[in-house]
Amino acid sequence: MPTAQLLLVLLAVTGCTSTADDRSEPSGKSPASGAPSSGATATPVARVCDKPAAAPAQAPAGAVAVDPAVVGDLAEKTKSSPPKTTFWIGPGTHKLDPDRYAQVIPKDGDTYLGAPGAVLDGQKSNQYAFGGGGVDVTIRFLTVQGFIAPQNEGVVNHDSADGWVIEHATIQNNAGAALMAGARQQVRANCLRGNGQYGLNAYKSGSPITHLVVEGNEIVGNDTDDWERRQPGCGCTGGIKFWAVNGADVRGNWVHDNRGPGIWADTNNNDFRIEENVLEANDGAALIYETSYNAVIRKNTIRRNNWVEGRKKANDGDNFPFATVYLSESGGEPRVPARTDKIEVYENLFENNWSGITLWENADRFCNSPANTSSGDCTLLVKSIASCAQPAIAGAPLYADCRWKTQRVDIHHNRFVLDTSVVGCAVKCGRMAVLANYGTYPDWSPYKGEPVAEAITREQQNRWHDNVYSGPWSFIAHDPSRELDFAQWQGAPYQQDAGSTFSPQDGG
């Protein structure tokens, strides 16, 4: 089925709507007469949690019926049935044996269909609902709740097996992540709500996840255990976290009201398409793309993000431009195969976020540096971490290839709307930025001083153009101290936002 047709089907099934009196309808104005069209329009909202699709009321022919009155019936019947069995999980609350490790271990090709009102409840005693290495497993129309997966682990597809399809499920109120991911996994039209850490943790030990689809889901209110407060700097919070995923389509989701960021791709991800999502009211950034490569970010509605974390940093006196889309040591790299060889951000509507887009490089963070928080990883261009050391790192090709570089970023035809009375800020919000720090560490670093700041600002093909700005936006280039007005941003030496328009009062 073509992508556009499939998305329309999902929107219809999941009850995706957008109405004038809805809180999720943007209030941005049309571009002023004579201004370039930004191409940014409102995106339909995937209202999955309040409007779930109807589950099958009768067991399909040949299906194995599962009885909620029998504790452990689902796990036992899975164990005793051959691969490719369909299980119809009857109405009511189903329980596993009380052992913490009791779980369902599907065989290859098994299918699990929840009846109306079917719930698999971990009773706050079981860690995992579905695990094991079975491939091509399908789960539909089932509510999974009350499981207590440990930090960084997940309740459904706990072992990151390949080829799973999870559709029209509600996975809520669990510790850890609602879902783990494997290669070729399809996560469609689900409600991933109120989980202790993530809605989805796309991580697989030992090999990258490929061909991942996350489409038409509502991902809301996750990280209820507030992991960043419990472990400051852990980088382990948000609606979705991706690690080393090579090829992902993240489309048509409503990612909102999560503690921490909405979507976070961290460490050697590549070839992402993040499109037609509504990213709304997340405590942190709407989207972080970090130490990763090659992405298209287009036609998203992005509003009211980073009010909590951005305000806290500003109140603490931090002058860094905390953004709603944060591209950190990430860029286009033609030598890494993907559907694009740059990061392109276009036709998105940004409305009343704490700030806009920040392109950042940490001059002290590179492969084999003690300042690299992804300490066990190197760039995708260097096979050996140990090779990024003196004297070789000071020359070609390692001087360039040992760094994750923010380069070849093309930001165009977006609409940025800011009303400071809505956001509730007077300073340190409404900023657009491209910058780096002054390199100081470690002693043997070849990147000391300003070369990284000069490169990201003027030499690495990072470009804004043909955007529409409404409201009192300001711009930062090179380093946090260099704040510019729109004329300075457009003028030499930065020469950004050619063809863009700026109306400082229109956002209010």
Short mmCIF file of C-alpha atoms in Angstrom, two decimals, residues 66-76 89-99 102-104 118-126 128-129 142-143 145 147:
data_model
loop_
_atom_site.label_atom_id
_atom_site.label_comp_id
_atom_site.label_asym_id
_atom_site.label_seq_id
_atom_site.Cartn_x
_atom_site.Cartn_y
_atom_site.Cartn_z
CA VAL A 66 -7.33 -17.84 26.19
CA ASP A 67 -9.35 -17.84 29.44
CA PRO A 68 -8.86 -14.90 31.87
CA ALA A 69 -10.08 -17.09 34.75
CA VAL A 70 -7.04 -19.37 34.42
CA VAL A 71 -3.86 -17.77 35.80
CA GLY A 72 -0.99 -18.26 33.33
CA ASP A 73 -3.26 -19.56 30.57
CA LEU A 74 -1.76 -17.32 27.89
CA ALA A 75 1.84 -18.32 28.65
CA GLU A 76 0.97 -22.02 28.95
CA ILE A 89 -7.36 -13.33 24.35
CA GLY A 90 -10.86 -13.23 25.81
CA PRO A 91 -12.52 -10.27 27.56
CA GLY A 92 -11.35 -9.65 31.11
CA THR A 93 -8.11 -9.33 33.06
CA HIS A 94 -5.48 -11.98 32.33
CA LYS A 95 -2.66 -12.75 34.76
CA LEU A 96 0.65 -14.54 34.57
CA ASP A 97 2.11 -16.75 37.27
CA PRO A 98 3.30 -14.58 40.19
CA ASP A 99 7.02 -15.26 39.60
CA ALA A 102 6.97 -15.26 34.30
CA GLN A 103 6.18 -14.03 30.79
CA VAL A 104 4.78 -15.07 27.42
CA ALA A 118 -8.87 -7.86 27.16
CA VAL A 119 -6.13 -6.81 29.60
CA LEU A 120 -2.85 -8.52 30.43
CA ASP A 121 -1.94 -7.21 33.89
CA GLY A 122 1.45 -7.72 35.53
CA GLN A 123 -0.05 -6.98 38.95
CA LYS A 124 3.14 -5.05 39.84
CA SER A 125 4.89 -8.40 40.27
CA ASN A 126 5.87 -9.54 36.75
CA TYR A 128 7.91 -8.63 31.37
CA ALA A 129 4.79 -9.38 29.34
CA LEU A 142 -4.53 -5.86 23.73
CA THR A 143 -4.06 -3.70 26.83
CA GLN A 145 -0.34 -2.78 32.06
CA PHE A 147 4.49 -4.65 34.67
#
